[in-house]
Amino acid sequence: MLLLEVISGERLAKPERGKMRVHKISNVNKALDFIASKGVKLVSIGAEEIVDGNVKMTLGMIWTIILRFAIQDISVEETSAKEGLLLWCQRKTAPYKNVNIQNFHISWKDGLGFCALIHRHRPELIDYGKLRKDDPLTNLNTAFDVAEKYLDIPKMLDAEDIVGTARPDEKAIMTYVSSFYHAFSGAQKAETAANRICKVLAVNQENEQLMEDYEKLASDLLEWIRRTIPWLENRAPENTMQAMQQKLEDFRDYRRLHKPPKVQEKCQLEINFNTLQTKLRLSNRPAFMPSEGKMVSDINNAWGGLEQAEKGYEEWLLNEIRRLERLDHLAEKFRQKASIHESWTDGKEAMLQQKDYETATLSEIKALLKKHEAFESDLAAHQDRVEQIAAIAQELNELDYYDSPSVNARCQKICDQWDNLGALTQKRREALERTEKLLETIDQLYLEYAKRAAPFNNWMEGAMEDLQDTFIVHTIEEIQGLTTAHEQFKATLPDADKERQAILGIHNEVSKIVQTYHVNMAGTNPYTTITPHEINGKWEHVRQLVPRRDQALMEEHARQQQNERLRKQFGAQANVIGPWIQTKMEEIGRISIEMHGTLEDQLNHLRQYEKSIVNYKPKIDQLEGDHQLIQEALIFDNKHTNYTMEHIRVGWEQLLTTIARTINEVENQILTRDAKGISQEQMNEFRASFNHFDRDHSGTLGPEEFKACLISLGYDIGNDAQKKTGMMDCEDFRACLISMGYNMGEAEFARIMSIVDPNRLGVVTFQAFIDFMSRETADTDTADQVMASFKILAGDKNYITVDELRRELPPDQAEYCIARMAPYTGRDAVPGALDYMSFSTALYGESDL
């Protein structure tokens, strides 16, 4: 009767002694009716059998009651009650060694299964590490005692019966285990809430790590640019070609070794930034705003300044090398001409200051006068050389030659000496003319010799100077011009030889007269110091210099031919690589807007393109090598191509950046598609409409194009005229959005425009377009959901404690929350209480974290 009262919840009448059986049957029938009303089917069980003490029927009914009210409500992943309870036990005991729950009989004989269930939910109640599989009685009694004392689970089983039975009663074990399930069912909710919080915190921690990585990479790149730009802007010239060549070599190392990794870092930085923003947007977090001065635009501006400084630095280096080359040539030419002139003027001042005419005879005076006339002719012939020396010194000063003071001093000395020679020459002539009236004898042959020998000697000196003169040419035409001039000079040699022989004939005639008439000649020719031996020596020197000049011109001609081959070789490669880069840029642009296959197909296609582009790098390196040979040969112009190495480098870097950026855009589209639940057909429809109105193939839509694109996707604005033109003004666009469910005023319209064009650039990207179309249907975590999860962990309190966080969350995420949660200040606060509500809103940018 007591069991029936418990089942029905009613107080049954105690039967009188004479009516005992009738009342018992009535009471049992009431209990059976109640059980039947709960949906329990009682087959072949009647009140008479129960009253008469039918053990089998009674036990069957009791098991049916237990199965209905204690076990049937158990459900794990839509399984039956028994299977669900078994699956729950397996999951809870999975981490424990020596525990393998496969059924509700022999799997529980060693008692470790009961101890594992208790330890999993209340680890402080049992020291599981001290239990032994070979001591089942201790294990079972420990579990039964702890369950009765601390979990209010009655001791339904006997340890000795379980151990002493080959197969314990399955129903008894199942009934007892169900008590553990109901006792610990509340912990399942806490575990679910903890999993949700772990998921949210893991996303937040990952995003924070990405932000820190971006900040560090941006700082390192900006610091490298800051250090590099002053080096590129340094225009301090060097005094020697060797020093400037070293600077050029340093610049080449910078372009080959130091800059390419930074180009990759810059590209990776943009990719990381776009990926981070996409993840933040997909997880309903606020957009990442880098520190001041570390935006992608700031890095692009700094990079632009670096490339501008780099371009100016290379131009300056080449101009400085040309200037130093010109200066070295001019300085050598100045020294050569100055040495020849100084050699010629050596002793001239002393000669002009002689007083030999005072004691000379008439013939000697006339000889002195003629000699002076020859000197004046020689002096006039050297006037051009002095002017050339002065002009070269002036040019060296204008080109800022580093040794200009010594050049100026030497030039000034030559000019002062020349002026002095002019004055002394004039003074001596006047003295000789005054004496000329007294002196009449003149040796015509010596005079004729002197007059012809002096210019011829000067011609030979000029020829020797020209033949030894250094030359700088940069083209085949220039060396051919020098060769032509040299051939013209060689054509004059026969006439010069005739002149030499004529001069020597005059000297031979004098010697013949002396020998014939026994003339007593005192000394040598009084009119000139140029001897036949000197003329022959210089003539022989000229003849030796001619083949040397021929050899030098031939070698230079061969060098210019080699330079021309280098120009053609570079031009042939550049004329192939330049159009190839442009073609690849156009192909990438077409791939990014075409809709052949899925986004994954486009991504694979782009990666194949990226691989083919990377495989093209050896040809770029080969062109770099040819360019280095051209620079080392000091070749500055190339008529065989319009492409420079700078054009190729910039195009190559843009190609690498474009393919990487395009791949990143497609990856972000895949992330958006998967996160927002957009089908491939929808994505194709969005892309087709976007491409149709992107008439300039820029990858963006202007405001008017964006409006027309919305209409093409089925947004009825309600204006027939506009339907024909496919264009909307701002008011029509608001009407379109209202038809989609947006009831907006001016402020709401401004908010939507700020979503698709947050930087107010006047264009809408495809990614922004996709985000806008899928934003309203997004299924993401919210701050309210996270707060509800924390409230479950906190036991429905408005605050949570440190112990609760550490018990319910993994250690790293528990400490993450503890470090960032503000103290709870409500009226129901306890010491150490934490405010999980403000923390939850801060995760989604609704307040400060």
mmCIF file of C-alpha atoms in Angstrom, residues 636-792:
data_model
loop_
_atom_site.group_PDB
_atom_site.id
_atom_site.type_symbol
_atom_site.label_atom_id
_atom_site.label_comp_id
_atom_site.label_asym_id
_atom_site.label_seq_id
_atom_site.Cartn_x
_atom_site.Cartn_y
_atom_site.Cartn_z
ATOM 1 C CA PHE A 636 73.709 54.640 -70.345
ATOM 2 C CA ASP A 637 71.399 54.495 -73.387
ATOM 3 C CA ASN A 638 69.777 51.645 -75.322
ATOM 4 C CA LYS A 639 67.956 52.346 -78.563
ATOM 5 C CA HIS A 640 66.854 48.712 -78.931
ATOM 6 C CA THR A 641 64.147 48.825 -76.242
ATOM 7 C CA ASN A 642 61.871 51.242 -74.466
ATOM 8 C CA TYR A 643 61.985 49.118 -71.292
ATOM 9 C CA THR A 644 64.424 49.951 -68.523
ATOM 10 C CA MET A 645 65.346 47.595 -65.696
ATOM 11 C CA GLU A 646 63.378 49.882 -63.376
ATOM 12 C CA HIS A 647 60.250 49.359 -65.515
ATOM 13 C CA ILE A 648 60.736 45.574 -65.366
ATOM 14 C CA ARG A 649 61.357 45.610 -61.587
ATOM 15 C CA VAL A 650 58.271 47.731 -60.854
ATOM 16 C CA GLY A 651 56.127 45.597 -63.179
ATOM 17 C CA TRP A 652 57.389 42.373 -61.570
ATOM 18 C CA GLU A 653 56.728 43.639 -58.049
ATOM 19 C CA GLN A 654 53.232 44.806 -59.068
ATOM 20 C CA LEU A 655 52.557 41.397 -60.664
ATOM 21 C CA LEU A 656 53.560 39.515 -57.486
ATOM 22 C CA THR A 657 51.519 41.897 -55.313
ATOM 23 C CA THR A 658 48.478 41.661 -57.622
ATOM 24 C CA ILE A 659 48.364 37.840 -57.717
ATOM 25 C CA ALA A 660 48.812 37.640 -53.917
ATOM 26 C CA ARG A 661 46.105 40.275 -53.318
ATOM 27 C CA THR A 662 43.709 38.584 -55.789
ATOM 28 C CA ILE A 663 44.206 35.178 -54.099
ATOM 29 C CA ASN A 664 43.535 36.799 -50.715
ATOM 30 C CA GLU A 665 40.324 38.409 -52.046
ATOM 31 C CA VAL A 666 39.022 35.030 -53.280
ATOM 32 C CA GLU A 667 39.943 33.394 -49.935
ATOM 33 C CA ASN A 668 38.021 36.122 -48.090
ATOM 34 C CA GLN A 669 35.044 35.562 -50.414
ATOM 35 C CA ILE A 670 35.139 31.855 -49.502
ATOM 36 C CA LEU A 671 35.245 32.750 -45.791
ATOM 37 C CA THR A 672 32.300 35.112 -46.248
ATOM 38 C CA ARG A 673 30.339 32.570 -48.303
ATOM 39 C CA ASP A 674 30.826 29.771 -45.738
ATOM 40 C CA ALA A 675 30.243 31.982 -42.701
ATOM 41 C CA LYS A 676 27.167 33.746 -44.093
ATOM 42 C CA GLY A 677 25.581 30.635 -45.638
ATOM 43 C CA ILE A 678 25.612 32.050 -49.171
ATOM 44 C CA SER A 679 25.157 29.356 -51.838
ATOM 45 C CA GLN A 680 27.406 29.111 -54.890
ATOM 46 C CA GLU A 681 24.464 30.091 -57.105
ATOM 47 C CA GLN A 682 23.885 33.236 -55.040
ATOM 48 C CA MET A 683 27.572 34.058 -55.145
ATOM 49 C CA ASN A 684 27.581 33.610 -58.961
ATOM 50 C CA GLU A 685 24.508 35.814 -59.270
ATOM 51 C CA PHE A 686 26.117 38.516 -57.117
ATOM 52 C CA ARG A 687 29.356 38.270 -59.105
ATOM 53 C CA ALA A 688 27.554 38.358 -62.494
ATOM 54 C CA SER A 689 25.641 41.501 -61.533
ATOM 55 C CA PHE A 690 28.747 43.110 -60.067
ATOM 56 C CA ASN A 691 30.851 42.350 -63.180
ATOM 57 C CA HIS A 692 28.093 43.575 -65.522
ATOM 58 C CA PHE A 693 28.103 47.028 -63.966
ATOM 59 C CA ASP A 694 31.901 47.112 -63.425
ATOM 60 C CA ARG A 695 32.346 48.382 -66.967
ATOM 61 C CA ASP A 696 35.873 49.703 -66.458
ATOM 62 C CA HIS A 697 36.965 46.329 -64.900
ATOM 63 C CA SER A 698 38.409 48.146 -61.913
ATOM 64 C CA GLY A 699 36.993 45.658 -59.370
ATOM 65 C CA THR A 700 34.809 48.387 -57.785
ATOM 66 C CA LEU A 701 31.457 50.057 -58.425
ATOM 67 C CA GLY A 702 30.717 53.747 -58.287
ATOM 68 C CA PRO A 703 27.583 54.940 -56.461
ATOM 69 C CA GLU A 704 25.450 54.958 -59.603
ATOM 70 C CA GLU A 705 26.754 51.546 -60.710
ATOM 71 C CA PHE A 706 26.061 50.152 -57.231
ATOM 72 C CA LYS A 707 22.464 51.366 -57.368
ATOM 73 C CA ALA A 708 21.945 49.802 -60.803
ATOM 74 C CA CYS A 709 23.454 46.543 -59.526
ATOM 75 C CA LEU A 710 20.924 46.407 -56.655
ATOM 76 C CA ILE A 711 18.057 46.837 -59.134
ATOM 77 C CA SER A 712 19.456 44.023 -61.311
ATOM 78 C CA LEU A 713 19.250 41.688 -58.280
ATOM 79 C CA GLY A 714 15.494 42.220 -57.969
ATOM 80 C CA TYR A 715 15.043 45.260 -55.748
ATOM 81 C CA ASP A 716 11.897 46.952 -57.118
ATOM 82 C CA ILE A 717 12.208 50.721 -56.713
ATOM 83 C CA GLY A 718 8.807 51.411 -58.216
ATOM 84 C CA ASN A 719 9.800 53.757 -61.055
ATOM 85 C CA ASP A 720 9.373 52.493 -64.645
ATOM 86 C CA ALA A 721 11.683 55.076 -66.082
ATOM 87 C CA GLN A 722 14.420 54.053 -63.746
ATOM 88 C CA LYS A 723 13.874 50.382 -64.565
ATOM 89 C CA LYS A 724 14.674 51.166 -68.145
ATOM 90 C CA THR A 725 17.810 53.138 -67.438
ATOM 91 C CA GLY A 726 19.024 50.888 -64.567
ATOM 92 C CA MET A 727 20.111 53.930 -62.504
ATOM 93 C CA MET A 728 18.838 55.351 -59.175
ATOM 94 C CA ASP A 729 19.396 58.551 -57.274
ATOM 95 C CA CYS A 730 19.879 58.554 -53.500
ATOM 96 C CA GLU A 731 16.127 58.863 -52.719
ATOM 97 C CA ASP A 732 15.340 55.908 -55.007
ATOM 98 C CA PHE A 733 18.092 53.890 -53.313
ATOM 99 C CA ARG A 734 16.446 54.520 -49.925
ATOM 100 C CA ALA A 735 13.137 53.363 -51.377
ATOM 101 C CA CYS A 736 14.848 50.204 -52.631
ATOM 102 C CA LEU A 737 16.209 49.445 -49.192
ATOM 103 C CA ILE A 738 12.773 50.113 -47.616
ATOM 104 C CA SER A 739 11.303 47.529 -49.995
ATOM 105 C CA MET A 740 13.834 45.058 -48.571
ATOM 106 C CA GLY A 741 12.654 45.745 -45.031
ATOM 107 C CA TYR A 742 14.690 48.798 -44.126
ATOM 108 C CA ASN A 743 12.666 51.665 -42.640
ATOM 109 C CA MET A 744 15.234 54.400 -42.627
ATOM 110 C CA GLY A 745 15.614 58.124 -42.409
ATOM 111 C CA GLU A 746 18.599 60.248 -43.279
ATOM 112 C CA ALA A 747 20.655 58.843 -40.394
ATOM 113 C CA GLU A 748 19.886 55.216 -41.270
ATOM 114 C CA PHE A 749 20.719 55.837 -44.943
ATOM 115 C CA ALA A 750 24.032 57.342 -43.942
ATOM 116 C CA ARG A 751 24.709 54.277 -41.758
ATOM 117 C CA ILE A 752 24.137 51.841 -44.634
ATOM 118 C CA MET A 753 26.324 53.874 -46.982
ATOM 119 C CA SER A 754 29.027 53.888 -44.313
ATOM 120 C CA ILE A 755 28.808 50.066 -44.223
ATOM 121 C CA VAL A 756 29.442 49.574 -47.962
ATOM 122 C CA ASP A 757 31.918 52.483 -48.191
ATOM 123 C CA PRO A 758 33.382 52.938 -44.668
ATOM 124 C CA ASN A 759 36.323 55.067 -45.878
ATOM 125 C CA ARG A 760 34.093 57.307 -48.054
ATOM 126 C CA LEU A 761 36.188 56.641 -51.147
ATOM 127 C CA GLY A 762 33.200 56.843 -53.478
ATOM 128 C CA VAL A 763 33.509 53.189 -54.557
ATOM 129 C CA VAL A 764 32.037 49.847 -53.395
ATOM 130 C CA THR A 765 34.192 46.712 -53.490
ATOM 131 C CA PHE A 766 32.803 43.245 -54.216
ATOM 132 C CA GLN A 767 33.640 42.124 -50.642
ATOM 133 C CA ALA A 768 31.674 45.078 -49.172
ATOM 134 C CA PHE A 769 28.799 44.292 -51.546
ATOM 135 C CA ILE A 770 28.709 40.617 -50.404
ATOM 136 C CA ASP A 771 28.910 41.637 -46.704
ATOM 137 C CA PHE A 772 25.971 44.015 -47.139
ATOM 138 C CA MET A 773 23.790 41.444 -48.928
ATOM 139 C CA SER A 774 24.378 38.781 -46.238
ATOM 140 C CA ARG A 775 24.676 40.915 -43.075
ATOM 141 C CA GLU A 776 21.005 40.769 -42.068
ATOM 142 C CA THR A 777 20.816 36.966 -42.168
ATOM 143 C CA ALA A 778 24.084 36.271 -40.343
ATOM 144 C CA ASP A 779 23.935 33.715 -37.512
ATOM 145 C CA THR A 780 26.687 34.720 -35.099
ATOM 146 C CA ASP A 781 27.286 34.783 -31.387
ATOM 147 C CA THR A 782 25.996 37.824 -29.528
ATOM 148 C CA ALA A 783 26.843 39.516 -26.274
ATOM 149 C CA ASP A 784 23.470 38.429 -24.815
ATOM 150 C CA GLN A 785 24.223 34.771 -25.580
ATOM 151 C CA VAL A 786 27.614 35.000 -23.862
ATOM 152 C CA MET A 787 26.042 36.721 -20.815
ATOM 153 C CA ALA A 788 23.420 33.954 -20.603
ATOM 154 C CA SER A 789 26.190 31.339 -20.665
ATOM 155 C CA PHE A 790 28.094 33.097 -17.879
ATOM 156 C CA LYS A 791 24.868 33.298 -15.860
ATOM 157 C CA ILE A 792 24.496 29.500 -16.053
#
